[in-house]
PDB file of C-alpha atoms in Angstrom:
ATOM      1  CA  MET A1169       0.000   0.000   0.000  1.00 47.00           C
ATOM      2  CA  SER A1170       1.271   3.455  -0.842  1.00 52.00           C
ATOM      3  CA  ASP A1171       2.585   5.577   2.012  1.00 61.00           C
ATOM      4  CA  ASN A1172       0.987   8.578   0.320  1.00 71.00           C
ATOM      5  CA  LEU A1173      -2.602   7.533   1.003  1.00 76.00           C
ATOM      6  CA  ASN A1174      -4.460  10.318   2.772  1.00 86.00           C
ATOM      7  CA  TYR A1175      -6.931   9.186   5.440  1.00 82.00           C
ATOM      8  CA  GLU A1176      -9.251  12.169   4.923  1.00 87.00           C
ATOM      9  CA  LEU A1177      -9.308  11.593   1.172  1.00 91.00           C
ATOM     10  CA  LEU A1178     -10.077   7.923   1.747  1.00 90.00           C
ATOM     11  CA  ASN A1179     -13.034   8.870   3.949  1.00 89.00           C
ATOM     12  CA  GLN A1180     -14.298  11.283   1.309  1.00 93.00           C
ATOM     13  CA  PHE A1181     -13.938   8.585  -1.351  1.00 95.00           C
ATOM     14  CA  ALA A1182     -15.902   6.145   0.831  1.00 95.00           C
ATOM     15  CA  GLU A1183     -18.708   8.689   1.270  1.00 94.00           C
ATOM     16  CA  VAL A1184     -18.996   9.395  -2.457  1.00 96.00           C
ATOM     17  CA  TYR A1185     -18.662   5.808  -3.705  1.00 98.00           C
ATOM     18  CA  SER A1186     -21.017   4.220  -1.171  1.00 98.00           C
ATOM     19  CA  SER A1187     -24.777   3.990  -1.577  1.00 98.00           C
ATOM     20  CA  LYS A1188     -26.653   7.174  -0.767  1.00 97.00           C
ATOM     21  CA  GLU A1189     -27.923   7.753   2.737  1.00 97.00           C
ATOM     22  CA  ASP A1190     -31.521   6.688   3.405  1.00 96.00           C
ATOM     23  CA  PRO A1191     -33.807   9.743   3.893  1.00 98.00           C
ATOM     24  CA  LEU A1192     -34.745   8.811   7.473  1.00 98.00           C
ATOM     25  CA  LEU A1193     -31.099   8.189   8.370  1.00 98.00           C
ATOM     26  CA  ALA A1194     -30.231  11.527   6.781  1.00 97.00           C
ATOM     27  CA  ALA A1195     -32.858  13.126   9.024  1.00 98.00           C
ATOM     28  CA  VAL A1196     -31.342  11.445  12.100  1.00 98.00           C
ATOM     29  CA  ASN A1197     -27.899  12.639  11.023  1.00 97.00           C
ATOM     30  CA  ASP A1198     -29.057  16.195  10.356  1.00 97.00           C
ATOM     31  CA  PHE A1199     -30.991  16.476  13.625  1.00 97.00           C
ATOM     32  CA  THR A1200     -28.075  15.105  15.640  1.00 97.00           C
ATOM     33  CA  GLN A1201     -25.538  17.421  14.034  1.00 96.00           C
ATOM     34  CA  LYS A1202     -27.713  20.473  14.668  1.00 96.00           C
ATOM     35  CA  ASN A1203     -29.168  19.675  18.086  1.00 95.00           C
ATOM     36  CA  HIS A1204     -26.992  17.281  20.074  1.00 93.00           C
ATOM     37  CA  ALA A1205     -23.971  18.342  22.109  1.00 90.00           C
ATOM     38  CA  GLU A1206     -21.998  15.263  21.035  1.00 92.00           C
ATOM     39  CA  PRO A1207     -22.778  14.670  17.322  1.00 93.00           C
ATOM     40  CA  HIS A1208     -19.443  12.872  16.828  1.00 90.00           C
ATOM     41  CA  MET A1209     -20.981   9.876  18.639  1.00 92.00           C
ATOM     42  CA  LEU A1210     -23.221   9.156  15.637  1.00 93.00           C
ATOM     43  CA  SER A1211     -22.224   6.075  13.606  1.00 93.00           C
ATOM     44  CA  GLY A1212     -22.703   7.983  10.375  1.00 93.00           C
ATOM     45  CA  HIS A1213     -23.213   7.142   6.715  1.00 96.00           C
ATOM     46  CA  VAL A1214     -20.386   4.727   5.817  1.00 96.00           C
ATOM     47  CA  GLN A1215     -20.236   2.844   9.105  1.00 97.00           C
ATOM     48  CA  GLY A1216     -24.024   2.677   9.169  1.00 97.00           C
ATOM     49  CA  LEU A1217     -24.025   1.074   5.725  1.00 98.00           C
ATOM     50  CA  LEU A1218     -21.381  -1.393   6.879  1.00 98.00           C
ATOM     51  CA  LEU A1219     -23.490  -2.403   9.879  1.00 98.00           C
ATOM     52  CA  LYS A1220     -26.524  -2.763   7.621  1.00 98.00           C
ATOM     53  CA  MET A1221     -24.572  -4.958   5.181  1.00 98.00           C
ATOM     54  CA  PHE A1222     -23.296  -7.199   7.984  1.00 98.00           C
ATOM     55  CA  SER A1223     -26.806  -7.563   9.352  1.00 98.00           C
ATOM     56  CA  LEU A1224     -28.208  -8.428   5.923  1.00 98.00           C
ATOM     57  CA  MET A1225     -25.480 -11.069   5.480  1.00 98.00           C
ATOM     58  CA  ILE A1226     -26.046 -12.628   8.910  1.00 98.00           C
ATOM     59  CA  ARG A1227     -29.874 -12.322   8.913  1.00 98.00           C
ATOM     60  CA  PRO A1228     -30.049 -12.237  12.727  1.00 98.00           C
ATOM     61  CA  GLN A1229     -33.151 -13.028  14.721  1.00 98.00           C
ATOM     62  CA  ARG A1230     -31.927 -11.247  17.845  1.00 98.00           C
ATOM     63  CA  ILE A1231     -29.615  -8.228  18.026  1.00 99.00           C
ATOM     64  CA  LEU A1232     -28.433  -6.412  21.129  1.00 99.00           C
ATOM     65  CA  GLU A1233     -27.149  -2.845  20.852  1.00 98.00           C
ATOM     66  CA  ILE A1234     -25.459  -1.281  23.877  1.00 98.00           C
ATOM     67  CA  GLY A1235     -25.596   2.475  23.358  1.00 98.00           C
ATOM     68  CA  THR A1236     -28.550   3.706  21.277  1.00 98.00           C
ATOM     69  CA  PHE A1237     -27.616   7.392  21.040  1.00 98.00           C
ATOM     70  CA  THR A1238     -30.075   9.012  18.575  1.00 98.00           C
ATOM     71  CA  GLY A1239     -30.958   5.740  16.843  1.00 98.00           C
ATOM     72  CA  TYR A1240     -28.868   5.774  13.646  1.00 98.00           C
ATOM     73  CA  SER A1241     -27.020   2.485  14.145  1.00 98.00           C
ATOM     74  CA  ALA A1242     -30.111   0.671  15.451  1.00 98.00           C
ATOM     75  CA  LEU A1243     -32.032   1.574  12.287  1.00 98.00           C
ATOM     76  CA  CYS A1244     -29.121   0.285  10.186  1.00 98.00           C
ATOM     77  CA  LEU A1245     -28.741  -2.973  12.099  1.00 98.00           C
ATOM     78  CA  ALA A1246     -32.493  -3.668  12.117  1.00 98.00           C
ATOM     79  CA  GLU A1247     -32.523  -3.788   8.300  1.00 98.00           C
ATOM     80  CA  GLY A1248     -31.178  -7.352   8.311  1.00 98.00           C
ATOM     81  CA  LEU A1249     -33.486  -8.822  10.944  1.00 98.00           C
ATOM     82  CA  THR A1250     -35.541 -11.878  10.081  1.00 98.00           C
ATOM     83  CA  GLU A1251     -39.291 -11.433   9.682  1.00 98.00           C
ATOM     84  CA  ASP A1252     -39.843 -12.288  13.344  1.00 98.00           C
ATOM     85  CA  GLY A1253     -36.609 -10.641  14.489  1.00 98.00           C
ATOM     86  CA  CYS A1254     -36.110  -8.077  17.227  1.00 98.00           C
ATOM     87  CA  LEU A1255     -33.369  -5.611  18.107  1.00 99.00           C
ATOM     88  CA  HIS A1256     -32.982  -4.658  21.773  1.00 99.00           C
ATOM     89  CA  THR A1257     -31.153  -1.372  22.265  1.00 98.00           C
ATOM     90  CA  ILE A1258     -30.093   0.252  25.534  1.00 98.00           C
ATOM     91  CA  GLU A1259     -29.634   3.977  26.179  1.00 98.00           C
ATOM     92  CA  SER A1260     -28.778   5.387  29.596  1.00 97.00           C
ATOM     93  CA  ARG A1261     -30.015   8.950  28.968  1.00 97.00           C
ATOM     94  CA  GLU A1262     -33.780   9.450  28.881  1.00 97.00           C
ATOM     95  CA  HIS A1263     -33.696  12.572  26.693  1.00 96.00           C
ATOM     96  CA  THR A1264     -31.502  10.904  24.069  1.00 97.00           C
ATOM     97  CA  ALA A1265     -33.621   7.746  24.198  1.00 98.00           C
ATOM     98  CA  ALA A1266     -36.737   9.833  23.495  1.00 98.00           C
ATOM     99  CA  ILE A1267     -35.067  11.278  20.378  1.00 98.00           C
ATOM    100  CA  ALA A1268     -34.215   7.786  19.142  1.00 98.00           C
ATOM    101  CA  GLN A1269     -37.735   6.492  19.807  1.00 98.00           C
ATOM    102  CA  ASN A1270     -39.191   9.312  17.743  1.00 98.00           C
ATOM    103  CA  PHE A1271     -37.117   8.205  14.755  1.00 98.00           C
ATOM    104  CA  PHE A1272     -37.943   4.524  15.355  1.00 98.00           C
ATOM    105  CA  ASP A1273     -41.635   5.438  15.241  1.00 98.00           C
ATOM    106  CA  GLN A1274     -41.100   6.916  11.763  1.00 98.00           C
ATOM    107  CA  SER A1275     -39.468   3.775  10.374  1.00 98.00           C
ATOM    108  CA  PRO A1276     -41.369   0.897   8.702  1.00 98.00           C
ATOM    109  CA  ILE A1277     -39.164  -1.487  10.712  1.00 98.00           C
ATOM    110  CA  GLY A1278     -39.446   0.491  13.935  1.00 98.00           C
ATOM    111  CA  HIS A1279     -41.751  -2.131  15.419  1.00 98.00           C
ATOM    112  CA  LYS A1280     -38.797  -4.532  15.440  1.00 98.00           C
ATOM    113  CA  ILE A1281     -36.783  -2.257  17.745  1.00 98.00           C
ATOM    114  CA  LYS A1282     -37.278  -2.422  21.513  1.00 98.00           C
ATOM    115  CA  LEU A1283     -35.699   0.478  23.369  1.00 98.00           C
ATOM    116  CA  HIS A1284     -34.601   0.110  26.996  1.00 98.00           C
ATOM    117  CA  THR A1285     -33.674   3.153  29.080  1.00 98.00           C
ATOM    118  CA  GLY A1286     -31.259   2.715  31.960  1.00 98.00           C
ATOM    119  CA  LEU A1287     -27.872   1.279  32.807  1.00 98.00           C
ATOM    120  CA  ALA A1288     -26.749  -1.465  30.443  1.00 98.00           C
ATOM    121  CA  ALA A1289     -25.056  -3.416  33.241  1.00 98.00           C
ATOM    122  CA  ASP A1290     -28.442  -3.701  34.976  1.00 98.00           C
ATOM    123  CA  ILE A1291     -30.563  -4.349  31.870  1.00 98.00           C
ATOM    124  CA  ILE A1292     -28.439  -6.926  30.028  1.00 98.00           C
ATOM    125  CA  PRO A1293     -28.842  -9.695  32.676  1.00 98.00           C
ATOM    126  CA  GLN A1294     -32.628  -9.209  32.524  1.00 98.00           C
ATOM    127  CA  LEU A1295     -32.842  -9.941  28.791  1.00 98.00           C
ATOM    128  CA  ASP A1296     -33.550 -13.640  28.299  1.00 97.00           C
ATOM    129  CA  GLU A1297     -32.328 -13.920  24.722  1.00 98.00           C
ATOM    130  CA  THR A1298     -29.700 -15.684  22.631  1.00 98.00           C
ATOM    131  CA  TRP A1299     -27.891 -13.077  20.563  1.00 98.00           C
ATOM    132  CA  ASP A1300     -26.913 -13.443  16.921  1.00 98.00           C
ATOM    133  CA  MET A1301     -25.298  -9.997  16.853  1.00 98.00           C
ATOM    134  CA  VAL A1302     -24.178  -7.545  19.530  1.00 98.00           C
ATOM    135  CA  PHE A1303     -23.040  -3.979  18.899  1.00 98.00           C
ATOM    136  CA  ILE A1304     -21.142  -2.310  21.761  1.00 98.00           C
ATOM    137  CA  ASP A1305     -20.968   1.471  21.469  1.00 98.00           C
ATOM    138  CA  ALA A1306     -21.468   2.880  24.952  1.00 98.00           C
ATOM    139  CA  ASP A1307     -19.258   4.184  27.774  1.00 97.00           C
ATOM    140  CA  LYS A1308     -15.752   2.955  27.053  1.00 98.00           C
ATOM    141  CA  THR A1309     -14.930   2.134  30.665  1.00 98.00           C
ATOM    142  CA  GLY A1310     -17.678  -0.508  30.567  1.00 98.00           C
ATOM    143  CA  TYR A1311     -16.544  -2.363  27.431  1.00 98.00           C
ATOM    144  CA  ILE A1312     -14.896  -5.333  29.139  1.00 98.00           C
ATOM    145  CA  ASN A1313     -17.824  -5.770  31.514  1.00 98.00           C
ATOM    146  CA  TYR A1314     -20.352  -5.579  28.670  1.00 98.00           C
ATOM    147  CA  PHE A1315     -18.387  -8.134  26.667  1.00 98.00           C
ATOM    148  CA  GLU A1316     -18.292 -10.540  29.606  1.00 98.00           C
ATOM    149  CA  LEU A1317     -22.020 -10.075  30.217  1.00 98.00           C
ATOM    150  CA  VAL A1318     -23.044 -10.790  26.622  1.00 98.00           C
ATOM    151  CA  LEU A1319     -20.577 -13.462  25.467  1.00 98.00           C
ATOM    152  CA  PRO A1320     -22.284 -16.367  27.305  1.00 98.00           C
ATOM    153  CA  LYS A1321     -25.566 -15.400  25.587  1.00 98.00           C
ATOM    154  CA  VAL A1322     -24.091 -15.106  22.090  1.00 98.00           C
ATOM    155  CA  ARG A1323     -24.742 -18.178  19.964  1.00 98.00           C
ATOM    156  CA  LYS A1324     -21.853 -20.200  18.575  1.00 98.00           C
ATOM    157  CA  ASN A1325     -20.546 -18.362  15.497  1.00 98.00           C
ATOM    158  CA  GLY A1326     -22.471 -15.265  16.600  1.00 98.00           C
ATOM    159  CA  PHE A1327     -20.847 -11.849  16.279  1.00 98.00           C
ATOM    160  CA  ILE A1328     -19.929  -8.975  18.553  1.00 98.00           C
ATOM    161  CA  PHE A1329     -18.975  -5.579  17.151  1.00 98.00           C
ATOM    162  CA  ALA A1330     -17.155  -3.080  19.369  1.00 98.00           C
ATOM    163  CA  ASP A1331     -16.946   0.509  18.141  1.00 98.00           C
ATOM    164  CA  ASN A1332     -14.358   3.283  18.690  1.00 97.00           C
ATOM    165  CA  ILE A1333     -11.459   0.919  19.376  1.00 98.00           C
ATOM    166  CA  PHE A1334      -8.983   3.566  18.192  1.00 97.00           C
ATOM    167  CA  PHE A1335     -10.604   6.212  20.411  1.00 96.00           C
ATOM    168  CA  HIS A1336      -9.429   9.098  18.246  1.00 93.00           C
ATOM    169  CA  GLY A1337      -5.959   7.541  18.079  1.00 94.00           C
ATOM    170  CA  GLU A1338      -5.480   7.603  21.851  1.00 95.00           C
ATOM    171  CA  ALA A1339      -5.794   3.815  22.245  1.00 96.00           C
ATOM    172  CA  LEU A1340      -2.981   3.325  19.716  1.00 94.00           C
ATOM    173  CA  LYS A1341      -0.457   5.151  21.877  1.00 95.00           C
ATOM    174  CA  GLU A1342       1.904   3.360  24.235  1.00 92.00           C
ATOM    175  CA  ASN A1343       0.738   5.584  27.085  1.00 93.00           C
ATOM    176  CA  ALA A1344      -2.930   6.297  26.490  1.00 92.00           C
ATOM    177  CA  LYS A1345      -4.345   9.309  28.317  1.00 90.00           C
ATOM    178  CA  GLY A1346      -7.741   9.791  29.911  1.00 94.00           C
ATOM    179  CA  LYS A1347      -9.940   7.118  31.453  1.00 96.00           C
ATOM    180  CA  SER A1348     -11.717   6.308  28.171  1.00 97.00           C
ATOM    181  CA  GLY A1349      -8.529   6.060  26.130  1.00 97.00           C
ATOM    182  CA  LYS A1350      -6.947   3.824  28.752  1.00 97.00           C
ATOM    183  CA  ALA A1351     -10.106   1.700  28.994  1.00 98.00           C
ATOM    184  CA  VAL A1352     -10.291   1.149  25.225  1.00 98.00           C
ATOM    185  CA  LYS A1353      -6.605   0.217  25.093  1.00 98.00           C
ATOM    186  CA  GLU A1354      -7.172  -2.270  27.920  1.00 98.00           C
ATOM    187  CA  PHE A1355     -10.223  -3.682  26.100  1.00 98.00           C
ATOM    188  CA  ASN A1356      -8.238  -4.105  22.870  1.00 98.00           C
ATOM    189  CA  ASN A1357      -5.501  -6.024  24.684  1.00 98.00           C
ATOM    190  CA  TYR A1358      -8.096  -8.095  26.526  1.00 98.00           C
ATOM    191  CA  ILE A1359      -9.797  -9.112  23.259  1.00 98.00           C
ATOM    192  CA  ASN A1360      -6.490  -9.751  21.512  1.00 98.00           C
ATOM    193  CA  ASN A1361      -5.375 -12.157  24.249  1.00 98.00           C
ATOM    194  CA  ARG A1362      -8.533 -14.286  24.243  1.00 97.00           C
ATOM    195  CA  THR A1363      -8.409 -17.623  22.429  1.00 96.00           C
ATOM    196  CA  ASP A1364     -12.118 -18.520  22.528  1.00 96.00           C
ATOM    197  CA  ILE A1365     -12.973 -15.945  19.861  1.00 98.00           C
ATOM    198  CA  GLU A1366     -11.840 -14.977  16.379  1.00 98.00           C
ATOM    199  CA  LYS A1367     -11.340 -11.276  15.755  1.00 98.00           C
ATOM    200  CA  VAL A1368     -10.370  -8.760  13.115  1.00 98.00           C
ATOM    201  CA  VAL A1369      -9.834  -5.002  13.319  1.00 98.00           C
ATOM    202  CA  LEU A1370     -11.662  -2.914  10.719  1.00 97.00           C
ATOM    203  CA  THR A1371     -10.120   0.490  10.063  1.00 93.00           C
ATOM    204  CA  VAL A1372     -13.453   2.180   9.427  1.00 93.00           C
ATOM    205  CA  ARG A1373     -14.075   5.562  11.042  1.00 91.00           C
ATOM    206  CA  ASP A1374     -12.765   5.318  14.648  1.00 94.00           C
ATOM    207  CA  GLY A1375     -12.018   1.585  14.454  1.00 96.00           C
ATOM    208  CA  LEU A1376     -14.367  -1.376  14.720  1.00 98.00           C
ATOM    209  CA  TYR A1377     -13.575  -4.744  16.316  1.00 98.00           C
ATOM    210  CA  LEU A1378     -15.382  -7.630  14.614  1.00 98.00           C
ATOM    211  CA  ILE A1379     -15.473 -10.643  16.947  1.00 98.00           C
ATOM    212  CA  ARG A1380     -16.830 -14.140  16.277  1.00 98.00           C
ATOM    213  CA  LYS A1381     -17.639 -16.546  19.089  1.00 98.00           C
ATOM    214  CA  ARG A1382     -16.001 -19.894  18.370  1.00 96.00           C
TER     215      ARG A1382
END
């Protein structure tokens, strides 16, 4: 690979040469950018399409999302659900959950999404499901705990996706700074050292760990 590749240009290329953003997703994106204090937390166009494609390939019956935010990634993931499928998504902040629910209500597949408001560590043990897919995109200090909570309930050959594993480049440094950067670096090492899973790092956006349960 050429050393002259520009990361920003690659991102722009990905935006232009990927399928256009769905109108409802564009509305979620626009609202979040204009009204939320942390719009960078949105999955966004290219990563959203990637999640949708993975879901369509896997055709999951049950998906768990930890970290709903304003609902963009949940709407993408729900596209691949089976006819009787359901996506459970957890958001800790009531105001943000209400925004997501409003967008779910506008979607023709919104009835397949069940939104839970509260702490993921409390809600996950209450969900009596076997997961085909799990998407972890919540507080970074909780990543290892969330992984340990969900792995026993993931079916054999099921998948876990963990977002933001670069954490703006901080987790790539030898001495990561800040509690979130340090937590993500610890999570990455924890996943890398496990032998009961297969994993691959995807260099999309802020880094995505794709993990398969053996």
